[in-house]
XYZ file of C-alpha atoms in Angstrom:
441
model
C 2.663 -6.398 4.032
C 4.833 -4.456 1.560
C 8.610 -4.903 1.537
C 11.179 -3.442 -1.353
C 14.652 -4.343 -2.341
C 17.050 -4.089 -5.434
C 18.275 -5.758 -7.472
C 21.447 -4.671 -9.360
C 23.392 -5.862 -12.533
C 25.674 -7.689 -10.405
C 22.884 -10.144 -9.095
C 21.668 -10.551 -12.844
C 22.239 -14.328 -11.403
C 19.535 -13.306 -8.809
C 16.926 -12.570 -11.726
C 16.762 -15.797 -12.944
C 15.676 -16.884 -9.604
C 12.408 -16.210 -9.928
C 11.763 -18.974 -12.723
C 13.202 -21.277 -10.410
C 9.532 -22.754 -9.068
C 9.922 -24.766 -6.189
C 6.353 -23.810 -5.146
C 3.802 -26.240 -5.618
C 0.689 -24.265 -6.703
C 2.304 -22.337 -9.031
C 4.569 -24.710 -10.769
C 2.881 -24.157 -14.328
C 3.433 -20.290 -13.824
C 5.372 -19.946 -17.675
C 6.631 -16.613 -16.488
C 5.696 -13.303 -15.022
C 2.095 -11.643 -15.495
C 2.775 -8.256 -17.065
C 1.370 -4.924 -15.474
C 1.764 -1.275 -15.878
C 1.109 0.819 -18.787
C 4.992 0.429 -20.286
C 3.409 -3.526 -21.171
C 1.537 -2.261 -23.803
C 4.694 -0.887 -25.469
C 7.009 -4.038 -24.856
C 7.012 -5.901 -28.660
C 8.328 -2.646 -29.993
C 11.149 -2.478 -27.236
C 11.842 -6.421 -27.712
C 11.844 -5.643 -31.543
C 14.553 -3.292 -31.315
C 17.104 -5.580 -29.989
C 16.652 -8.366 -31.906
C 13.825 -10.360 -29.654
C 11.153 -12.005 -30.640
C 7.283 -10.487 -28.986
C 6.023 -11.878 -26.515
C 2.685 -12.914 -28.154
C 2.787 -16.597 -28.180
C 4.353 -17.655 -25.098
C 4.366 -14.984 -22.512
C 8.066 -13.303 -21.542
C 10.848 -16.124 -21.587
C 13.997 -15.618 -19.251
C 15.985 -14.320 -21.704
C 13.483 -11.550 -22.864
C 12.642 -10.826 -19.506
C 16.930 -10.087 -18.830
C 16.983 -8.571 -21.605
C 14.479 -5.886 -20.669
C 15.605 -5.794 -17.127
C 19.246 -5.128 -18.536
C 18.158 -2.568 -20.637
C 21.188 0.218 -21.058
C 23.242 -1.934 -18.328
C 22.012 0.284 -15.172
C 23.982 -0.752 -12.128
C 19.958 -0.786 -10.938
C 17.604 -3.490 -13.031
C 14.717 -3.219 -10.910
C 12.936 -2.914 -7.559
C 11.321 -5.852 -6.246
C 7.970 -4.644 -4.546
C 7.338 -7.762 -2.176
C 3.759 -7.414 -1.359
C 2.144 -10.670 1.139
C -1.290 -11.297 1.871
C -2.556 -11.706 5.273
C -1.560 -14.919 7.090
C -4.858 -16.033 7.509
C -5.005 -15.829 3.582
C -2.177 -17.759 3.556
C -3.127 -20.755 5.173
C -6.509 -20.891 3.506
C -4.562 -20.420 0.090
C -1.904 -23.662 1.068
C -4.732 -25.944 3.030
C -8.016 -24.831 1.271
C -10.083 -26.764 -1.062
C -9.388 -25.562 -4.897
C -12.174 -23.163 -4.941
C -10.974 -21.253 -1.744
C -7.265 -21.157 -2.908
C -9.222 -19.724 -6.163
C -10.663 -17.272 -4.414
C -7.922 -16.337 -2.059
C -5.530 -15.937 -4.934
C -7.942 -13.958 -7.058
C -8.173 -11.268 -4.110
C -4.860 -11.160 -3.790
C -3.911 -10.386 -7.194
C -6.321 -7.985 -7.731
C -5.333 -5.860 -5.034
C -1.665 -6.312 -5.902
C -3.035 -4.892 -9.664
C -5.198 -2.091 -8.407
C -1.351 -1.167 -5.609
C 0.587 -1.234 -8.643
C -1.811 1.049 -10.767
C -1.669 3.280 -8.201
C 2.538 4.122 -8.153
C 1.381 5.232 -11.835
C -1.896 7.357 -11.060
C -0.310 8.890 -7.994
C 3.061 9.712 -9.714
C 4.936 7.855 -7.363
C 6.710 6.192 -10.644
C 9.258 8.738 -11.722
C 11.917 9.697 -14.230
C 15.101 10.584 -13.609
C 17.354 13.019 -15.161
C 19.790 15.647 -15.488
C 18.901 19.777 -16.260
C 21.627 21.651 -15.786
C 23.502 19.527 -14.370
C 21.373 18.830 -11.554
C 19.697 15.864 -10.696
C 15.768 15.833 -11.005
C 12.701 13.699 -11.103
C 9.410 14.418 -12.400
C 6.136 12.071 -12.935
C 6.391 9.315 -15.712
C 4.469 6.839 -17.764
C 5.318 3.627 -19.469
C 6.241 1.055 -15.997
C 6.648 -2.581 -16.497
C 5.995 -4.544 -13.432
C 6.824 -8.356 -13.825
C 4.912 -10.259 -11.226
C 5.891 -14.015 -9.805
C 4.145 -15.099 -7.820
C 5.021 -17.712 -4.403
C 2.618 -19.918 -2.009
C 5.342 -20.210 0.405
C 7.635 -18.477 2.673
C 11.560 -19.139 3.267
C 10.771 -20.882 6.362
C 8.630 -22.565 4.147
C 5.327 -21.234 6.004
C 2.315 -20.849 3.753
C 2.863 -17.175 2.361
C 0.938 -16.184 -0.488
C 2.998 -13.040 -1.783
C 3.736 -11.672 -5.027
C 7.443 -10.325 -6.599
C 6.476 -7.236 -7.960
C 10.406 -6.402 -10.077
C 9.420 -2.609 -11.632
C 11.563 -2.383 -14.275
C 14.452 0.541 -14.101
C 12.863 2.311 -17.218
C 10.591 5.185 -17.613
C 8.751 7.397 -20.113
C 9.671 10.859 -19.018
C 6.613 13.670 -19.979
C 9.227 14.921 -23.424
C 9.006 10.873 -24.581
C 12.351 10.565 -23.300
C 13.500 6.664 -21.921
C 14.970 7.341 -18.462
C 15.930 5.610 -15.341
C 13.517 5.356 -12.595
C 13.589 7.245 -9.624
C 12.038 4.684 -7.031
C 12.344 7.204 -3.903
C 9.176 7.990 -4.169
C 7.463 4.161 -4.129
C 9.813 3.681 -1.307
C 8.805 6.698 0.569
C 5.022 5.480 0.652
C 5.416 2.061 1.423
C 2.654 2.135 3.771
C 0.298 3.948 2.204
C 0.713 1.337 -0.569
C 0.529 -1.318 2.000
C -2.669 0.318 2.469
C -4.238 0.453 -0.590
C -3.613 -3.342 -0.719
C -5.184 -3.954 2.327
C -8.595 -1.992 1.802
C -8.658 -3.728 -1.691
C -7.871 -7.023 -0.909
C -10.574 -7.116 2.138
C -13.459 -5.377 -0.338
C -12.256 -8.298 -2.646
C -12.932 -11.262 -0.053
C -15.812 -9.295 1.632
C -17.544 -9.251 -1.886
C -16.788 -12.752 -2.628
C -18.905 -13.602 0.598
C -15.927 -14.402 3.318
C -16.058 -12.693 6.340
C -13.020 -10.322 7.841
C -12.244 -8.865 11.198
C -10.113 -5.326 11.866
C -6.795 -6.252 13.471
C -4.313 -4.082 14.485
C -2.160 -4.152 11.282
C -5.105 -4.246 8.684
C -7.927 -7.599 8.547
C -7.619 -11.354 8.557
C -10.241 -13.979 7.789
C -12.682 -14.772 10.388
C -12.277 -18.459 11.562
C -8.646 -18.311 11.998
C -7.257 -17.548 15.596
C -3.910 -15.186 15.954
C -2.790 -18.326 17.951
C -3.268 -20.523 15.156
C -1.872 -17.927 12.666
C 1.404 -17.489 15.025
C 1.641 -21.346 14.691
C 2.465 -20.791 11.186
C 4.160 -17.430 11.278
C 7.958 -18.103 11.951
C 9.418 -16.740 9.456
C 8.023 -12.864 10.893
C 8.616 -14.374 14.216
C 12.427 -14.095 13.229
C 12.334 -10.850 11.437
C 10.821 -9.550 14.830
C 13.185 -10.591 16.876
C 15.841 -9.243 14.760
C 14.238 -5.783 14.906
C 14.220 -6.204 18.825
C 17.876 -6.885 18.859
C 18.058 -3.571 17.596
C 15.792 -2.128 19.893
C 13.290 -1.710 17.603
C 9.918 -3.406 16.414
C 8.044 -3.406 13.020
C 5.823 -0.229 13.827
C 9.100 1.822 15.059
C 11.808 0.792 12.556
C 12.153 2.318 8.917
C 11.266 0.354 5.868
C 14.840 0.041 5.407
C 15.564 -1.231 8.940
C 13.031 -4.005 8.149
C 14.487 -5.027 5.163
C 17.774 -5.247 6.184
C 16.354 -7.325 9.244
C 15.051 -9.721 6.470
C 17.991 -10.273 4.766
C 19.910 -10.815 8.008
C 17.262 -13.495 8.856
C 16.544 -15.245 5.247
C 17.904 -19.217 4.663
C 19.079 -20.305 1.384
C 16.495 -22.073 -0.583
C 19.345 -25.048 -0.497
C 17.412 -25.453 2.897
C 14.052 -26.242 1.977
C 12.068 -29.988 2.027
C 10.477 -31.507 -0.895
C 6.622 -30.396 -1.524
C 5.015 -33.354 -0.057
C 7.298 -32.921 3.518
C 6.238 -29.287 3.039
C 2.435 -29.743 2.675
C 2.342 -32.719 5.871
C 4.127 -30.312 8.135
C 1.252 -27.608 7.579
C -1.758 -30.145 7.965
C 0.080 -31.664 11.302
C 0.349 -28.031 12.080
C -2.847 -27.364 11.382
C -3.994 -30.084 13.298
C -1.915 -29.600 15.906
C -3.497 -26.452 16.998
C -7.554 -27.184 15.615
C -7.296 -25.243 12.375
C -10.468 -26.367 10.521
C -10.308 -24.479 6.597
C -14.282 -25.817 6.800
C -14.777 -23.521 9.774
C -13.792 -20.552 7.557
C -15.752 -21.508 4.706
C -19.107 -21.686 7.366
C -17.646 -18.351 8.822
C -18.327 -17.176 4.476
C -21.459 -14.542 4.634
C -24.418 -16.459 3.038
C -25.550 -12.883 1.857
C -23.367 -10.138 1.285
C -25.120 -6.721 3.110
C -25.835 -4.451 0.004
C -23.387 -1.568 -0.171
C -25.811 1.486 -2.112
C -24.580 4.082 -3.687
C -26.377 6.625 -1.082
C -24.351 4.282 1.668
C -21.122 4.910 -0.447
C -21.797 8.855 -0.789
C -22.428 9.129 2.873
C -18.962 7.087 4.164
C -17.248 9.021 1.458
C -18.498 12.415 2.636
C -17.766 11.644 6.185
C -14.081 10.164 5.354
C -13.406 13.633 3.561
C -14.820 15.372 6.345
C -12.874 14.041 9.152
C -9.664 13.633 7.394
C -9.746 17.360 5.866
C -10.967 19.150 9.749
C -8.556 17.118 11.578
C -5.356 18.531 9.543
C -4.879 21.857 8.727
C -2.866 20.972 5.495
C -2.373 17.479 3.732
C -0.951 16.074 0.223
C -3.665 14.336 -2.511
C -2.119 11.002 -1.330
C -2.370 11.425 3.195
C -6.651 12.135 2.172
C -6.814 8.920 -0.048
C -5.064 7.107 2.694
C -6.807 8.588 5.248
C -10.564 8.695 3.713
C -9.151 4.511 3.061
C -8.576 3.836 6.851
C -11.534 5.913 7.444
C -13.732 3.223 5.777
C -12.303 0.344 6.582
C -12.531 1.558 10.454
C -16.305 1.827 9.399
C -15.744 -2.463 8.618
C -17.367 -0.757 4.957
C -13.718 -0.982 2.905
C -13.986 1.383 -0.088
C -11.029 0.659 -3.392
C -9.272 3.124 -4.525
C -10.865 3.569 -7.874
C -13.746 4.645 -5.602
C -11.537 7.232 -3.235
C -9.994 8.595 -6.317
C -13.388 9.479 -8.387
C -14.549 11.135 -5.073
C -11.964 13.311 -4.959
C -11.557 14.071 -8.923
C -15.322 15.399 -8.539
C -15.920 19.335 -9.086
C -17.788 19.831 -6.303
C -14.935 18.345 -4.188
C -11.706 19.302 -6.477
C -13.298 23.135 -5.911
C -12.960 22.782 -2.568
C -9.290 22.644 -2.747
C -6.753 25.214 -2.160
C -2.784 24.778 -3.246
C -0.976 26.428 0.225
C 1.556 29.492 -1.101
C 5.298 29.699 -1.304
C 5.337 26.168 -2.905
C 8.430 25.028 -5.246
C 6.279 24.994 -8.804
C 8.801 21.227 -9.553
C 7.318 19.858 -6.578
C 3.602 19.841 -6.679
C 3.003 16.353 -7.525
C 0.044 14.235 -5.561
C 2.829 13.175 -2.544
C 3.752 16.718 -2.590
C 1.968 19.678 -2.871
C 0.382 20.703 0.236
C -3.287 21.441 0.133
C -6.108 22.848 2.398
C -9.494 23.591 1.909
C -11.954 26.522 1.589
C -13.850 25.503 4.816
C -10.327 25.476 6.861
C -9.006 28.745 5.431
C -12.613 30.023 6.354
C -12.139 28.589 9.828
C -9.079 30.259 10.154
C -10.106 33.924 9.439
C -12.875 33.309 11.926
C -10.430 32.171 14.496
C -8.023 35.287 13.903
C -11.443 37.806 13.556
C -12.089 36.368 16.897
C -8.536 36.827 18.315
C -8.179 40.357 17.152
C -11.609 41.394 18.678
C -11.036 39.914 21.574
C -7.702 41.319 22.524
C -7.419 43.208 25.439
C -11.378 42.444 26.003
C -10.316 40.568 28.980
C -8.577 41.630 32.121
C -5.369 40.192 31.196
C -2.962 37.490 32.187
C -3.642 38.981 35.627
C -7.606 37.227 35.347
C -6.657 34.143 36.812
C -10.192 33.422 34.469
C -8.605 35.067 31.452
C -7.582 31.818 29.911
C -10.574 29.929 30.822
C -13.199 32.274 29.043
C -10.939 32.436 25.915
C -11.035 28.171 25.598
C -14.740 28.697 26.563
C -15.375 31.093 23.229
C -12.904 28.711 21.510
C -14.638 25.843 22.599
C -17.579 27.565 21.566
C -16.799 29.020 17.906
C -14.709 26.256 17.410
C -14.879 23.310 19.262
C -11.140 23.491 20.323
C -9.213 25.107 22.986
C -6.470 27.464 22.368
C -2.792 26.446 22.797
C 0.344 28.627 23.531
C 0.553 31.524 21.463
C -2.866 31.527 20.236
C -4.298 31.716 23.823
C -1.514 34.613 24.385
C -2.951 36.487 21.542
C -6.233 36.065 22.424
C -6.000 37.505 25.919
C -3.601 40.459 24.907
C-alpha cells in the first residue's frame, strides 16, 4: 500500500521525527538509506553550504535538514509511505532472524526498483516558469531518503518504509528547480503496483509461497482472519472512509490520506518494546498463528521461469492489454502487461516490462495518436495505439462503407442482427450505437 503526504517548512519539527527510533528492529538504523540518481551528486551540494560529505557516517540530522531546507520552499518534501503486505508484516515482527531477513530484503528491493521508476517514467518533474506561466517537464537528479519502521501507530506489526523525495530537481537546461509531485501523486496505484509485482517475484524467488488476493498477494500460511487480528490500525482508516460513505477502492488518494490523519494517535501513546512484542505473540497465539507453518508453506524448489516462458507471458500481456484499448499511455501497458502476469501467479519486475517494450520490434509497433500538445508527450501522457489497431480500424470502416445500404434497412427487423453477425465475424465484437447505424445505412 502506497500513501503520500507533505511535509512543509513549518513542520521542519516533523523532519526530525524520523530519527526518533522507537522501533525495535531498526534501532541501529544511523539514518536514511539514500536513493535516486540526485545521491550521487549530494557531497557537492553539502559542500556548497558549508557541510561536511556524507562519506563516513551516512547523512546526520542536520545534513539531512539542511538538504530538505534547501532554498526555504514552503514544500521540503513528499513522504511516499509505501507498506508491505500484512502477512509480511507479521512474519517480519514474529519470524526467526532469517525470515525477518528475508522479508525485509523483499521489501526494500521493491521499494528501490518503485522509486526508480518515478525517475524512468518521468513521473519526477521540474517546475518552472516560461512566460510567465507555470510548467513542468521531466527531470533528473531525485533524492529519496528512506526510514524505515517495523510497526504501525496502533503499534501493529507494519513493515513500511518513509520514502521523503526531496523538493529539488535537475530540470533538462541543468537548472535546480522545485519538484512538481502531481505527477507521483497522480499514479499512486500504478506505483502501488509496481511494488506489489516486485515484492511477490522477490519472495517467490527466495522460495516462499504467495496467493492472489483481491488487493495484490500475501504469504501463504497466514489466514485473512489471522491477518485482521493484527490489522487495526486499517480497520480504523476504513471505518473513517465509511463515515464518509466511501471505502478504500472508491475514495481518492487524498480522501484516504486525510482519513489517516483523522485516525492517527500520537506516538506519546505507544508501550515500551517488550509490552509491544508480548501483545503480538498473545495475539498470535490467540488466533493459531504458527511463523513455522509459513516457513513449511516455503517452496522446496522454485518452478524454473525460462526465458521462452518469459517471452510467451510477455507477448500475451502486450497482446491483451494493447486489443482491449483502443488507445493507452507507455505507463497504463506497463501496468497492465504487470497485472497481466501476476494474474498468470508468474509476476514479471519492471526492469523486465520495460526492456519488452524498449525492443524494436515492439517500439515499431507504436503509433503517437494526432492533435497531441508537443509539452505533453511524456510516458503518463502521450496517447498511443498500435499498427495492428489502426489496421483493425480501416477494416472495420472498409466494412461499414461497403456494407451500407446492403441491407434492407432499419425496417429488417434482421438488419441489426446480420451486421453483429459480420462484426462478430471480422471482428469478434458486436457493433454499438452509431457504428451499427452506419453499418445498416
Amino acid at each position: 500500500m502506497i500513501n503520500m503526504s507533505s511535509v512543509s517548512s513549518s513542520q521542519g519539527g516533523k523532519l526530525s521525527n524520523y530519527y526518533a527510533q522507537d522501533d525495535y528492529y531498526f534501532q541501529k538504523q544511523d539514518g536514511p538509506d539514500l536513493h535516486g540518481t540526485g545521491v550521487k551528486d549530494i557531497d557537492d551540494r553539502l559542500e556548497k553550504m558549508g557541510l561536511d560529505s556524507t562519506q563516513k557516517e551516512g547523512l546526520t540530522k542536520d545534513q539531512f535538514l539542511a538538504l530538505a531546507n534547501g532554498d526555504n520552499r514552503q514544500v521540503m518534501a513528499k513522504d511516499l509511505t509505501i507498506s508491505a503486505p500484512k502477512s509480511v508484516s507479521i512474519v517480519h515482527g514474529l519470524g526467526d532472524k532469517k525470515q525477518r531477513e528475508d522479508m525485509f530484503n523483499a521489501h526494500n528491493n521493491a521499494v528501490n526498483s518503485t522509486l526508480d521508476q518515478i525517475e524512468k517514467k518521468g513521473l519526477f518533474q521540474a517546475r518552472m516558469k516560461e512566460d510567465g506561466k507555470v510548467k513542468s517537464e521531466a527531470a533528473t537528479g531525485m533524492i529519496a531518503a528512506k526510514f524505515h519502521h517495523g510497526i504501525s501507530r496502533n503499534e501493529d506489526p507494519q513493515l513500511h518504509t518513509h520514502a521523503l523525495i526531496m523538493n529539488s530537481a535537475i530540470a533538462q537546461d541543468g537548472r535546480e528547480m522545485s519538484v512538481n509531485y502531481r505527477e507521483i501523486f497522480r499514479n499512486q496505484k500504478y506505483l502501488d503496483d509496481i511494488y506489489k509485482t516486485e515484492m511477490r517475484r522477490e519472495l517467490e524467488t527466495m522460495g516462499y509461497k504467495t496467493e492472489r488476493t483481491e488487493n495484490g498477494f500475501e504469504l501463504s500460511g497466514v489466514s485473512r482472519e489471522q491477518i485482521e487480528a493484527f490489522s487495526s490500525r486499517l480497520e480504523e482508516v476504513n471505518r473513517n472512509l465509511e463515515e464518509q460513505g466511501k471505502s478504500r477502492d472508491t475514495a481518492s488518494a487524498k480522501e484516504r490520506e486525510n482519513a489517516a490523519l483523522n485516525t492517527r494517535k500520537s506516538k506519546s501513546e505507544h508501550g515500551t518494546q517488550e509490552e509491544r512484542l508480548q501483545s503480538w505473540k498473545d495475539t498470535a497465539q490467540a488466533t493459531g498463528i504458527d511463523v513455522e507453518n509459513v516457513r513449511r508453506a516455503e517452496r522446496k524448489e522454485r518452478t524454473k521461469f525460462g526465458e521462452m516462458d518469459k517471452e510467451k507471458l510477455l507477448q500475451e500481456g502486450f497482446k491483451e492489454s494493447t486489443e482491449n484499448n483502443a488507445e493507452f499511455t507507455q505507463t497504463q501497458l506497463h501496468r497492465e502487461m504487470l497485472q497481466y502476469a501476476d494474474s498468470k501467479d508468474m509476476p514479471l519486475t519492471s526492469s523486465e516490462v520495460d526492456r519488452f517494450m524498449n525492443r524494436a520490434d515492439i517500439k515499431e509497433q507504436f503509433v503517437s495518436m494526432p492533435g497531441q500538445d508537443p509539452q505533453e508527450l511524456s510516458p503518463t501522457r502521450e496517447k498511443l495505439t498500435t499498427k495492428a489497431m489502426l489496421q483493425a480500424e480501416y477494416e472495420n470502416r472498409t466494412m461499414m462503407k461497403e456494407g451500407r445500404g446492403a441491407f434492407e434497412g432499419k425496417t429488417d427487423p434482421q438488419a441489426a442482427q446480420k451486421v453483429d453477425a459480420a462484426a462478430a465475424r471480422e471482428f469478434d465484437f458486436k457493433f454499438e450505437g452509431e457504428q451499427r447505424a452506419a453499418a445498416i445505412g
